[in-house]
Short mmCIF file of C-alpha atoms and ligand atoms in Angstrom, two decimals:
data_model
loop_
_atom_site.label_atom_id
_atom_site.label_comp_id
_atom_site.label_asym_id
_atom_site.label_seq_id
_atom_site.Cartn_x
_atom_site.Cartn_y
_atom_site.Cartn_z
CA UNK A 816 77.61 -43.87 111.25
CA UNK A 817 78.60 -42.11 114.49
CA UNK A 818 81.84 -42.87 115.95
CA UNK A 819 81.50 -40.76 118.73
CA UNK A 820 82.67 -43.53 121.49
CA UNK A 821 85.99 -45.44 120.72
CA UNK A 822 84.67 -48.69 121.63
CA UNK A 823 81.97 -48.34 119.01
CA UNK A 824 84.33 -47.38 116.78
CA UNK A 825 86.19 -50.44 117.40
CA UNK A 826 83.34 -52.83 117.05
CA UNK A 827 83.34 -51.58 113.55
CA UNK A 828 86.49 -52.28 112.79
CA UNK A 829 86.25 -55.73 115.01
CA UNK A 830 83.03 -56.03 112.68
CA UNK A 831 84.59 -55.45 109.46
CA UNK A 832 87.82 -57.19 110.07
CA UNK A 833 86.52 -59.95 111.24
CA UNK A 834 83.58 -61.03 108.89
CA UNK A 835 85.19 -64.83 107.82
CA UNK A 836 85.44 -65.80 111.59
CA UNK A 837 82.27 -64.30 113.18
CA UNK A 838 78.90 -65.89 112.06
CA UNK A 839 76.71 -64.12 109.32
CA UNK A 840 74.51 -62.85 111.97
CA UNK A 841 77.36 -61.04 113.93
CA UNK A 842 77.44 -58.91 111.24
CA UNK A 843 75.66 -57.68 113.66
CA UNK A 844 73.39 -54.50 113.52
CA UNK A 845 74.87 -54.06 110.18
CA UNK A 846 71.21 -52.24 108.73
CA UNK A 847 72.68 -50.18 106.20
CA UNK A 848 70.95 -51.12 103.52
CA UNK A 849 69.24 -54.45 103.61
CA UNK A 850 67.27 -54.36 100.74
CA UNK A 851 69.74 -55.93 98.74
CA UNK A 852 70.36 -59.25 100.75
CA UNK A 853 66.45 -59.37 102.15
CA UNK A 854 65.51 -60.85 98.51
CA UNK A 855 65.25 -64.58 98.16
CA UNK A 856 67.77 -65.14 95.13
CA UNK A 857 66.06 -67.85 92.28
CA UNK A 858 68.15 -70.36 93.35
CA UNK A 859 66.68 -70.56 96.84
CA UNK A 860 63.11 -70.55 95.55
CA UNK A 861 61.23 -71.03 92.94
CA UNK A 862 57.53 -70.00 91.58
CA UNK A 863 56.02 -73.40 92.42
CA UNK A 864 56.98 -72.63 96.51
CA UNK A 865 54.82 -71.63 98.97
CA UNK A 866 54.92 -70.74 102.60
CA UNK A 867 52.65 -73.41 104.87
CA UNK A 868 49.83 -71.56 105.95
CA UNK A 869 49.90 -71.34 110.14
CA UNK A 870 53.49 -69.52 109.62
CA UNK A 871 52.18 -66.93 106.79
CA UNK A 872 49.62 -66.39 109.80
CA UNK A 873 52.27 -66.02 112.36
CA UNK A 874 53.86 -63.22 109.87
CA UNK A 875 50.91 -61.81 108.97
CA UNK A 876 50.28 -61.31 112.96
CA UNK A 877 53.78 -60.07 113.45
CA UNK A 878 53.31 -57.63 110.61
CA UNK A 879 49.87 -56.04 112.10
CA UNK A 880 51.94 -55.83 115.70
CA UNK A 881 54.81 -53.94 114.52
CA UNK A 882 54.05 -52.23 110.94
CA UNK A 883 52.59 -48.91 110.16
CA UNK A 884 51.67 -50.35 106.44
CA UNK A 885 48.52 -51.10 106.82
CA UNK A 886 47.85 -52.11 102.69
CA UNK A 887 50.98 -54.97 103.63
CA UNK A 888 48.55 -58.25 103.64
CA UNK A 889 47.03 -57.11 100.31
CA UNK A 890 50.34 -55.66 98.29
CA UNK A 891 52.60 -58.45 99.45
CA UNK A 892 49.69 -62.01 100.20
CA UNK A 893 53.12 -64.08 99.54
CA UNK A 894 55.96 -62.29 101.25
CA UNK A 895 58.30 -64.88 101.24
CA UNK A 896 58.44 -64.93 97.08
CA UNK A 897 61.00 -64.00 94.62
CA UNK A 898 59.90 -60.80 92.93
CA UNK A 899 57.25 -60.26 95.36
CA UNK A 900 58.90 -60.13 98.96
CA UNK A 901 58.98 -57.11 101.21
CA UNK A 902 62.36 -55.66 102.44
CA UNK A 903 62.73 -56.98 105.81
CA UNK A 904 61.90 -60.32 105.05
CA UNK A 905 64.45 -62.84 104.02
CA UNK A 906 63.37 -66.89 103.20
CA UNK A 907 64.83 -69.72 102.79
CA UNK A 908 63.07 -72.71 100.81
CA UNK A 909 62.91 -75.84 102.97
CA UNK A 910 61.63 -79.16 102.99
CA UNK A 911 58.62 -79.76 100.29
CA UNK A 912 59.72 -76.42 98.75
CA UNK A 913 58.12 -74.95 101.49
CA UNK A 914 59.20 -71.31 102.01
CA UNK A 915 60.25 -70.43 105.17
CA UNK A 916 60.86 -66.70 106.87
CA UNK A 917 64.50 -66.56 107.96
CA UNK A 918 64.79 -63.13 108.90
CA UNK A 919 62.90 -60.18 110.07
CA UNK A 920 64.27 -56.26 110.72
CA UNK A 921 62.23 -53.80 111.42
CA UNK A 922 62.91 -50.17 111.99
CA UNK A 923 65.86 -49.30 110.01
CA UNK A 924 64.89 -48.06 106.44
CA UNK A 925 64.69 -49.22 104.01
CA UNK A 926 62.80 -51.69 106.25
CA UNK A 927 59.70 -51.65 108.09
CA UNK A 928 59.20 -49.12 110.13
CA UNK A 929 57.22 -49.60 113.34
CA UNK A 930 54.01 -48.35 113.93
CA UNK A 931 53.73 -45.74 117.32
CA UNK A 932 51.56 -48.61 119.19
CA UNK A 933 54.00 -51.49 118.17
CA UNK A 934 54.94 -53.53 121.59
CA UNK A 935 57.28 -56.92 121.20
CA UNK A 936 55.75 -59.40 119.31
CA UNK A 937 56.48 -63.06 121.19
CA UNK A 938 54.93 -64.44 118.24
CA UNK A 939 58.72 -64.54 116.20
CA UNK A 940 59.44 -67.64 118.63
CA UNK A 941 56.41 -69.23 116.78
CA UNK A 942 58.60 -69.23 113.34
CA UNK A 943 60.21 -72.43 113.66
CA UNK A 944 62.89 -71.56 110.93
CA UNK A 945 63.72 -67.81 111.66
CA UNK A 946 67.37 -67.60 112.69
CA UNK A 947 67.75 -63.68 112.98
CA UNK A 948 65.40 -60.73 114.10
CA UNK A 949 66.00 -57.12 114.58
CA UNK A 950 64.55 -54.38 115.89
CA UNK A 951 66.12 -51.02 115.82
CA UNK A 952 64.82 -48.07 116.98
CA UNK A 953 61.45 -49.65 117.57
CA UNK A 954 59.58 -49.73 120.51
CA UNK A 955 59.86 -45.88 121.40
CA UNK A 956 55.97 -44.84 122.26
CA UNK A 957 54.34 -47.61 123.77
CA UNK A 958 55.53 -48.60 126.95
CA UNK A 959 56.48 -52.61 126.49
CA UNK A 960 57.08 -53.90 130.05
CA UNK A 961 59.39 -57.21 129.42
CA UNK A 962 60.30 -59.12 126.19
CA UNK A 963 57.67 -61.05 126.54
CA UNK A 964 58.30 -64.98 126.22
CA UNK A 965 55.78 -67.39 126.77
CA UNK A 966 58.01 -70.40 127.64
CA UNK A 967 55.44 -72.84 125.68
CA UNK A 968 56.33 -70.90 122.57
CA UNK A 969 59.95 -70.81 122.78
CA UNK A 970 60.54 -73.83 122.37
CA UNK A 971 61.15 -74.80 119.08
CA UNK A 972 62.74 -71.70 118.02
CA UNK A 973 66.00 -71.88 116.27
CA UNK A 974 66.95 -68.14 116.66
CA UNK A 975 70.57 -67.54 116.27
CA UNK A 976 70.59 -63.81 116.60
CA UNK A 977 68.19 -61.60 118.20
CA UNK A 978 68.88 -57.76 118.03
CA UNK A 979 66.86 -55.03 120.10
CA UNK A 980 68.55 -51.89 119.89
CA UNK A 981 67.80 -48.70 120.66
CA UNK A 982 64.18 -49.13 121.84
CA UNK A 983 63.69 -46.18 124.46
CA UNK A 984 60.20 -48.36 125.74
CA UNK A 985 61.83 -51.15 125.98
CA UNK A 986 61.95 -51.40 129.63
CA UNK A 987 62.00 -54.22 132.82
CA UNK A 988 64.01 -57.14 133.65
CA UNK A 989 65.91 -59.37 130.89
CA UNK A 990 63.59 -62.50 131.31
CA UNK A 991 65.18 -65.34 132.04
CA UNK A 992 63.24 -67.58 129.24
CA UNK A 993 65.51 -66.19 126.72
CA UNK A 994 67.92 -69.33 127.92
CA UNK A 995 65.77 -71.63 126.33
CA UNK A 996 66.66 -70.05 122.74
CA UNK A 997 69.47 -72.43 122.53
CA UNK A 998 70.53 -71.32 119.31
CA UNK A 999 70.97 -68.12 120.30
CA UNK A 1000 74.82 -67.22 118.74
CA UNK A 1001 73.85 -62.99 119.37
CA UNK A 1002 71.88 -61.20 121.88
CA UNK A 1003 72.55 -57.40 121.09
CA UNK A 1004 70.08 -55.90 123.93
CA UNK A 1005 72.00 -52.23 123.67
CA UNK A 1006 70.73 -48.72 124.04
CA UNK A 1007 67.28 -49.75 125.73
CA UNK A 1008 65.94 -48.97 129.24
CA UNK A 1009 66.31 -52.87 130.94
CA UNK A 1010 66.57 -52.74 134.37
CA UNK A 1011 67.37 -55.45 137.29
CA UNK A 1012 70.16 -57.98 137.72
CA UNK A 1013 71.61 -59.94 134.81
CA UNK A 1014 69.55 -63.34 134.80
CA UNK A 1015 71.75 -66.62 135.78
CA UNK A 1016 69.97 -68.67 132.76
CA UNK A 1017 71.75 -66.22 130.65
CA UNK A 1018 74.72 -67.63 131.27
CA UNK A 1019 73.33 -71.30 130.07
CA UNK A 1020 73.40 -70.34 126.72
CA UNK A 1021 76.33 -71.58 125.50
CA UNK A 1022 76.63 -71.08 122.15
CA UNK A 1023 76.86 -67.45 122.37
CA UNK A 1024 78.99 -65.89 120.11
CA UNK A 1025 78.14 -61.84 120.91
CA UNK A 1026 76.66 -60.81 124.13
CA UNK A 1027 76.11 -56.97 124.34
CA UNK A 1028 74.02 -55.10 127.05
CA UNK A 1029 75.39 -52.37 127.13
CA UNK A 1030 73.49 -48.69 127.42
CA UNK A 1031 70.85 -49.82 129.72
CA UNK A 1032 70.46 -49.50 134.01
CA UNK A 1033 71.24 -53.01 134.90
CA UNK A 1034 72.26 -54.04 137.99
CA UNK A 1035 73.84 -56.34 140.61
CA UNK A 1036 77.12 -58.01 140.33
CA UNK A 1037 78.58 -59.83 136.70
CA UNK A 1038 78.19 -63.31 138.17
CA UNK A 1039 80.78 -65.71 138.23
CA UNK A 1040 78.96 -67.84 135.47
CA UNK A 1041 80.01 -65.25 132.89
CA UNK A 1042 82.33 -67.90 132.82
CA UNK A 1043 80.51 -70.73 131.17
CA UNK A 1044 79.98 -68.43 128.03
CA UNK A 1045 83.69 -70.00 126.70
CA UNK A 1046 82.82 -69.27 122.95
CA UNK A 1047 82.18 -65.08 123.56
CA UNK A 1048 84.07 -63.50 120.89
CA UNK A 1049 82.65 -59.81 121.99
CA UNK A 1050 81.30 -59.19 125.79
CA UNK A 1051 80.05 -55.88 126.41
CA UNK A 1052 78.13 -54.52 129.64
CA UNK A 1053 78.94 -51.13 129.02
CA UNK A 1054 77.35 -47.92 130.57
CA UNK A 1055 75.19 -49.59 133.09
CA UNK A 1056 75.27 -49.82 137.09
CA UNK A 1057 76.91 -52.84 137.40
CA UNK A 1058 78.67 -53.44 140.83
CA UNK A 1059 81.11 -55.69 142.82
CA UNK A 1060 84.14 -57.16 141.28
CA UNK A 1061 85.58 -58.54 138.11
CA UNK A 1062 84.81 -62.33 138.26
CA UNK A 1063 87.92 -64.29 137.83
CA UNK A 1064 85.94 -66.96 135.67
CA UNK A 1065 86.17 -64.34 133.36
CA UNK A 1066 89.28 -65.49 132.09
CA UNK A 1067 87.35 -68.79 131.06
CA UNK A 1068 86.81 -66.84 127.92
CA UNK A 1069 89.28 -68.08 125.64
CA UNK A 1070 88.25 -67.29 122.60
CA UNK A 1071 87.41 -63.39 124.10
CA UNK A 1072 88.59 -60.69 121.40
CA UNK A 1073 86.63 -57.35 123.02
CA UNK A 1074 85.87 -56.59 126.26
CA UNK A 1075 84.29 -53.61 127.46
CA UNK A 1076 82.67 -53.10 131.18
CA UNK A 1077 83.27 -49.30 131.15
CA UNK A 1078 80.72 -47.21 132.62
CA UNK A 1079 80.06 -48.93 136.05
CA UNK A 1080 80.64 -49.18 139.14
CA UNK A 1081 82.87 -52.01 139.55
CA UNK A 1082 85.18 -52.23 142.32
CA UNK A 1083 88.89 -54.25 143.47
CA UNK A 1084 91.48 -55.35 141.10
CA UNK A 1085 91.80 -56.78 137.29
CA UNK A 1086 92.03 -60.39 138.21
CA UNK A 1087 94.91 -62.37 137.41
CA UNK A 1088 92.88 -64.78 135.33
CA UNK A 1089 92.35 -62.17 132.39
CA UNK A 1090 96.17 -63.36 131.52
CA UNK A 1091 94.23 -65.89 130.26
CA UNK A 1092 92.35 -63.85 127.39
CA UNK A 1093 95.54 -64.23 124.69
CA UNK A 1094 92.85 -63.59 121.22
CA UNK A 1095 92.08 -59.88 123.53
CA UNK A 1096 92.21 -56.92 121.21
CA UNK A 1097 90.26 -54.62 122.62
CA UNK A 1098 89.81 -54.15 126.66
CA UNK A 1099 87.55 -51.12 128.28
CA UNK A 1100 87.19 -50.65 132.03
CA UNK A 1101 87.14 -47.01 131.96
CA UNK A 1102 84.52 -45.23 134.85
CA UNK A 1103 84.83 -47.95 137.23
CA UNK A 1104 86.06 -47.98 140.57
CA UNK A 1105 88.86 -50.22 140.15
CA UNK A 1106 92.04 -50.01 142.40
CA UNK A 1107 95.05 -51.66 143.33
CA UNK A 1108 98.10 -52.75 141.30
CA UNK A 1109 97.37 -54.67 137.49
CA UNK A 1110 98.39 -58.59 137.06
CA UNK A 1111 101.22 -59.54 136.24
CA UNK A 1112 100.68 -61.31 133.76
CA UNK A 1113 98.82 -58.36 131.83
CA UNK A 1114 102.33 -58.53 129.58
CA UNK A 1115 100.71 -61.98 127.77
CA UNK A 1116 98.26 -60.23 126.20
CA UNK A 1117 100.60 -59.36 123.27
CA UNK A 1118 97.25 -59.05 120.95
CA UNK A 1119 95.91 -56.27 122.79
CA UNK A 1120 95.30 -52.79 120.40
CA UNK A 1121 93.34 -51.27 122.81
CA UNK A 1122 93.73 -50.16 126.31
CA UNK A 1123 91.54 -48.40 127.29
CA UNK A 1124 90.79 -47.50 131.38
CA UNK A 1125 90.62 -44.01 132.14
CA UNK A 1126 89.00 -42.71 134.92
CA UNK A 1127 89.29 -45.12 137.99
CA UNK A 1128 91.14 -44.39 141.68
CA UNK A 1129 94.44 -46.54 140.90
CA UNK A 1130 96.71 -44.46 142.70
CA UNK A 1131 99.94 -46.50 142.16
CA UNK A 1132 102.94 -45.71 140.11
CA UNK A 1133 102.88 -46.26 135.91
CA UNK A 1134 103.34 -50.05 135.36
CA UNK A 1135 106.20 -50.20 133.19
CA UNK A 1136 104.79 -53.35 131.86
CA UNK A 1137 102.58 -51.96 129.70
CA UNK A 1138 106.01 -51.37 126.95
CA UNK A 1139 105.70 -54.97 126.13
CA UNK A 1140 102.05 -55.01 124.37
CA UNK A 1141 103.59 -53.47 121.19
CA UNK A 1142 100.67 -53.64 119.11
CA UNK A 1143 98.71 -51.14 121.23
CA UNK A 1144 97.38 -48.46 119.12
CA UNK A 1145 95.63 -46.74 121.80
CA UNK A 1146 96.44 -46.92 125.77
CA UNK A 1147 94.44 -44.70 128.38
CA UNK A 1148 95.09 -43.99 131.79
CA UNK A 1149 93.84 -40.74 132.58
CA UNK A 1150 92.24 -39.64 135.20
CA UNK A 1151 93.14 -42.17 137.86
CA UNK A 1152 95.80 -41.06 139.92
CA UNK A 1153 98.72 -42.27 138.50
CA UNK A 1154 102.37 -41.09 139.72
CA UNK A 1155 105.58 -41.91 139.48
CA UNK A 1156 107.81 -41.26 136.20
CA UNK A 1157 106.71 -42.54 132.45
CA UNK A 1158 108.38 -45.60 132.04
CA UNK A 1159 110.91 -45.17 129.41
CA UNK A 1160 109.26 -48.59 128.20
CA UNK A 1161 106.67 -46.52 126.90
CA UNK A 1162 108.79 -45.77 123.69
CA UNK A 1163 108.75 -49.13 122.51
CA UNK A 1164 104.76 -49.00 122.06
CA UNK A 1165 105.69 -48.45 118.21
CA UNK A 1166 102.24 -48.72 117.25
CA UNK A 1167 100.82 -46.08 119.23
CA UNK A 1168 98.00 -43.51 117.72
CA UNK A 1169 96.68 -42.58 121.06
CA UNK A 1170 98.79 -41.39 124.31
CA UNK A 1171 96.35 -40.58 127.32
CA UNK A 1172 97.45 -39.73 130.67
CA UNK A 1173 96.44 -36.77 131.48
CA UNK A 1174 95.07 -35.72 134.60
CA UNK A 1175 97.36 -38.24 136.81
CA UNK A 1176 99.72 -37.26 139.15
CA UNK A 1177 102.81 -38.30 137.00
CA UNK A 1178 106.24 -36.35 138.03
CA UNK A 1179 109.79 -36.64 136.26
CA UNK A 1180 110.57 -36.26 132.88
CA UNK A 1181 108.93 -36.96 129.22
CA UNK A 1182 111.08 -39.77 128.04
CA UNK A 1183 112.86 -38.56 124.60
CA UNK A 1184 112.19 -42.13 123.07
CA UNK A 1185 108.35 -41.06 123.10
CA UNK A 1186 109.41 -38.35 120.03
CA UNK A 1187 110.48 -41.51 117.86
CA UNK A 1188 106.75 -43.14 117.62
CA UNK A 1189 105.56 -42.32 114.43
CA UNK A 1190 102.28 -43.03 114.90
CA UNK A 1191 101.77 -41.24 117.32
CA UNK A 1192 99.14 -38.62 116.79
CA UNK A 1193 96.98 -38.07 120.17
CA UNK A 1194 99.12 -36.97 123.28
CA UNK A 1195 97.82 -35.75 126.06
CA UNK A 1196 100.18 -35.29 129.03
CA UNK A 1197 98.83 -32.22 130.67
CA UNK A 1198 97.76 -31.65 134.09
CA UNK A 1199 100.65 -33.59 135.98
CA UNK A 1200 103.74 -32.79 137.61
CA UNK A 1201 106.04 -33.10 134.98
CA UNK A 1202 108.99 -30.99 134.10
CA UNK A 1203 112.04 -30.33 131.91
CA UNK A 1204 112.20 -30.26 128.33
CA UNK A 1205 110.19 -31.14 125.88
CA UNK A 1206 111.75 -33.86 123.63
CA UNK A 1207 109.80 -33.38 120.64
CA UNK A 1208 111.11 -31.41 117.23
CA UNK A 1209 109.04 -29.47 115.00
CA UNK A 1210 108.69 -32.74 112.57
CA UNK A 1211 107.04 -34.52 115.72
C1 NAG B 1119 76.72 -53.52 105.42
O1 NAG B 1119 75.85 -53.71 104.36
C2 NAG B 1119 76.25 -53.03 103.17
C3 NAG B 1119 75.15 -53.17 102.13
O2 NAG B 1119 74.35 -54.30 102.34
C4 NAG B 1119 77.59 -53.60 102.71
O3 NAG B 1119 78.03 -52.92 101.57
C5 NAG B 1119 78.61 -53.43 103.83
O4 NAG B 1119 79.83 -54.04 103.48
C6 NAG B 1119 78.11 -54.05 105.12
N1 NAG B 1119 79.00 -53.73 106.22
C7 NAG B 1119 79.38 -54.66 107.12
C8 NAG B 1119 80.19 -54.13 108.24
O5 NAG B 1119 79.07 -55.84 107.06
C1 NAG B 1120 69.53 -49.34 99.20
O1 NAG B 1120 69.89 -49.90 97.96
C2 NAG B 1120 68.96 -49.64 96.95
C3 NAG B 1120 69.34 -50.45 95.71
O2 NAG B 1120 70.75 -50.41 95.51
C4 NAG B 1120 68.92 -48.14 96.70
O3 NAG B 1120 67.98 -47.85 95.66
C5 NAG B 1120 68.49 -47.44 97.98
O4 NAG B 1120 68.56 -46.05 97.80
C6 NAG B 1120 69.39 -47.83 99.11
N1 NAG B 1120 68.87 -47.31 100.37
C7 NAG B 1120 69.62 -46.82 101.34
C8 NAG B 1120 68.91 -46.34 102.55
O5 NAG B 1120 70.85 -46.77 101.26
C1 NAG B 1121 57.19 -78.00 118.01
O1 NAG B 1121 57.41 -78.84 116.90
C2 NAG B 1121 56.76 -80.07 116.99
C3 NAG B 1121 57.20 -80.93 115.80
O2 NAG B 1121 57.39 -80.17 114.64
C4 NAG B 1121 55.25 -79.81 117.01
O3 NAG B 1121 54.54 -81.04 117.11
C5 NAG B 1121 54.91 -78.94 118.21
O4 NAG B 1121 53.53 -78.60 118.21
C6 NAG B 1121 55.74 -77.67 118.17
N1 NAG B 1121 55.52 -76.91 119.42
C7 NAG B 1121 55.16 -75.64 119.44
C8 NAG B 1121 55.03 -75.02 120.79
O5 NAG B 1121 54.99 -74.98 118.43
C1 NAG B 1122 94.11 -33.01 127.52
O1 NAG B 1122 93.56 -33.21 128.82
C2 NAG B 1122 93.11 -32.04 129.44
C3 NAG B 1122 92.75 -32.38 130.87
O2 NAG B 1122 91.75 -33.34 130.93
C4 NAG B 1122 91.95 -31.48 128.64
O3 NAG B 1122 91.47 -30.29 129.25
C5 NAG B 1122 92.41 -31.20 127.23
O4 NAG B 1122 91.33 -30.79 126.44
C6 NAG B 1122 93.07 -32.42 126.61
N1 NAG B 1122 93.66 -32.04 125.34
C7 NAG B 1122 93.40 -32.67 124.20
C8 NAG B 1122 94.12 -32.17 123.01
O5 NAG B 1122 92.63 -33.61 124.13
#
């Protein structure tokens, strides 16, 4: 797995460190190896069950969309049973032992892989009892204009996560009929090429859990009715073109643990309200074209670990504030005019692994009490003004 950019790093860890609060399907592209969970244990089915016939249709319709296996309808005619299932497929047995598909990932091996020609299929909304759906790395030939979503067969979908990553075709507006998946707990629309504004109805659907974006060329502003998303445990609009301010209903978003809008072109201040986000860990505004001074009450965030928001036109002295959040492991301010001295606060940032601030316009001193964090292990201080000594021995 490439760690390449810290805040996907971090969703690992979020991932990993998290897995008793965060619903099974947040989890979330975790495709490592699926064969081992994709196999309906004994206990959920057994040899008398059968899947009704219109949804081994539906499937079957699905599989000749997507699937380069073209021998699938005649090696696996009961995909759903013990013994007999294809990877990718997970079932659950429901009422009438009736077996039902629960889950579908394609394009990560050991799963399906997806056929050059394979465009979205709307036809998963027609599986009344699938709860999770991926598709990684799937749609990369043909050219598949919108998710398309007939609204007629959306709605008795009980999808709780639906995960389209990484699909270079993939392109056009996210359509606004994904609201009426009410289920929906994770929408994980990263790494494709979506264009257009954000849709309002996304913000109806309230029992997200995970919203990620990120990696495509949206646009517009984040509306204000990010706001009514209040159980978002992970928002990330990463790397697109977003533009006008930071909402201050975004500090509706209580039970908000990551945050990451880097990689747009967002303009004005941090609003006050994100004093508000106390369960924050992890915070990325980096590449943005935020200004001005940060909240006050930035010092309430005592969970944050990460800080990260290089690269934006600042230009104001060093908040000393910043020496209060001591479990920051990582705290970036490069790039983005800085000056003044470094607050002596600094040294209290015990936890600290990562030290950016270079490229500012920071004059004065290094403060000695910087030598004393033992964690430290990434400094970068250069290109400033500073002078004097340098307070750190050979065991630093
Ligand atoms: C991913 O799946 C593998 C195998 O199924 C498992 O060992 C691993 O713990 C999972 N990782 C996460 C982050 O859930
Ligand atoms: C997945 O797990 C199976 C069974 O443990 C193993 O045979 C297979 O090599 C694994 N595949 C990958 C891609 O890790
Ligand atoms: C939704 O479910 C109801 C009851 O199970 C069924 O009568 C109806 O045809 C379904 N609608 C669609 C669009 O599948
Ligand atoms: C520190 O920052 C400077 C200026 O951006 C950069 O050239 C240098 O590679 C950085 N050093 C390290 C060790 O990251």
């Amino acid at each position: 797995m490439c760690c390449s950019f810290p805040s996907l790093c971090f969703f690992l860890v979020l991932l990993l460190s998290s897995a008793a609060v965060i619903p099974s399907g947040s989890a979330a592209d975790n495709h490592s190896n699926a064969s081992k969970q994709l196999k309906p244990s004994p206990e959920t089915a057994t040899p008398q069950s059968s899947m009704v016939q219109s949804e081994l249709d539906t499937l079957f319709r699905i599989m000749e969309i997507m699937s380069s296996d073209r021998t699938w309808r005649i090696s696996y005619p009961n995909p759903c049973n013990p013994g007999s299932s294809w990877t990718g497929i997970e079932c659950k047995t429901g009422k009438n032992n009736h077996l039902h598909v629960s889950r579908l990932d394609f394009g990560n091996p050991p799963n399906p892989s997806c056929r050059a020609a394979a465009i979205f299929p709307p036809e998963i909304f027609q599986l009344p009892y699938l709860e999770s759906a991926f598709f990684f790395h799937c749609f990369t030939h043909s050219t598949t204009t919108t998710i398309a979503m007939p609204a007629s067969a959306v709605t008795n979908s009980s999808l709780e996560q639906l995960s389209l990553r990484s699909n270079p075709s993939l392109v056009g507006r996210i359509p606004a009929q994904l609201s009426s998946l009410k289920s929906l707990q994770v929408l994980t629309l990263s790494q494709n090429h979506l264009t257009g504004k954000i849709p309002l109805q996304i913000f109806l659907l309230r029992s997200l859990v995970h919203l990620d974006l990120s990696y495509n060329s949206l646009t517009g502003a984040l509306p204000y009715e990010v706001g009514n998303l209040r159980n978002l445990v992970g928002l990330d609009l990463s790397y697109n073109s977003l533009s006008g301010i930071i909402p201050n209903s975004i500090g509706e978003l209580g039970q908000l643990q990551k945050l990451d809008l880097s990689s747009n072109s967002l303009v004005g201040r941090i609003p006050s309200s994100i004093e508000k986000l106390t369960s924050l860990v992890f915070i990325a505004l980096s590449s943005n074209l935020l200004r001005g001074s940060f909240p006050q009450g930035l010092t309430k965030l005592v969970n944050l670990q990460y800080f990260i928001m290089d690269d934006n036109p600042m230009n104001i002295p060093l908040p000393q504030e910043f020496g209060v959040l001591v479990k920051l492991q990582e705290l970036r301010l490069s790039n983005s005019g800085f000056s003044g001295t470094i607050p002596p606060s600094f040294s209290q940032l015990v936890n600290l692994i990562t030290l950016s601030l270079q490229n500012n316009r920071l004059t004065g001193g290094i403060p000695v009490g910087l030598s004393s964090l033992s964690h430290l292990y990434h400094l970068n201080l250069s290109r400033n003004f500073l002078e004097g000594t340098v307070p750190f021995n050979g065991s630093f």
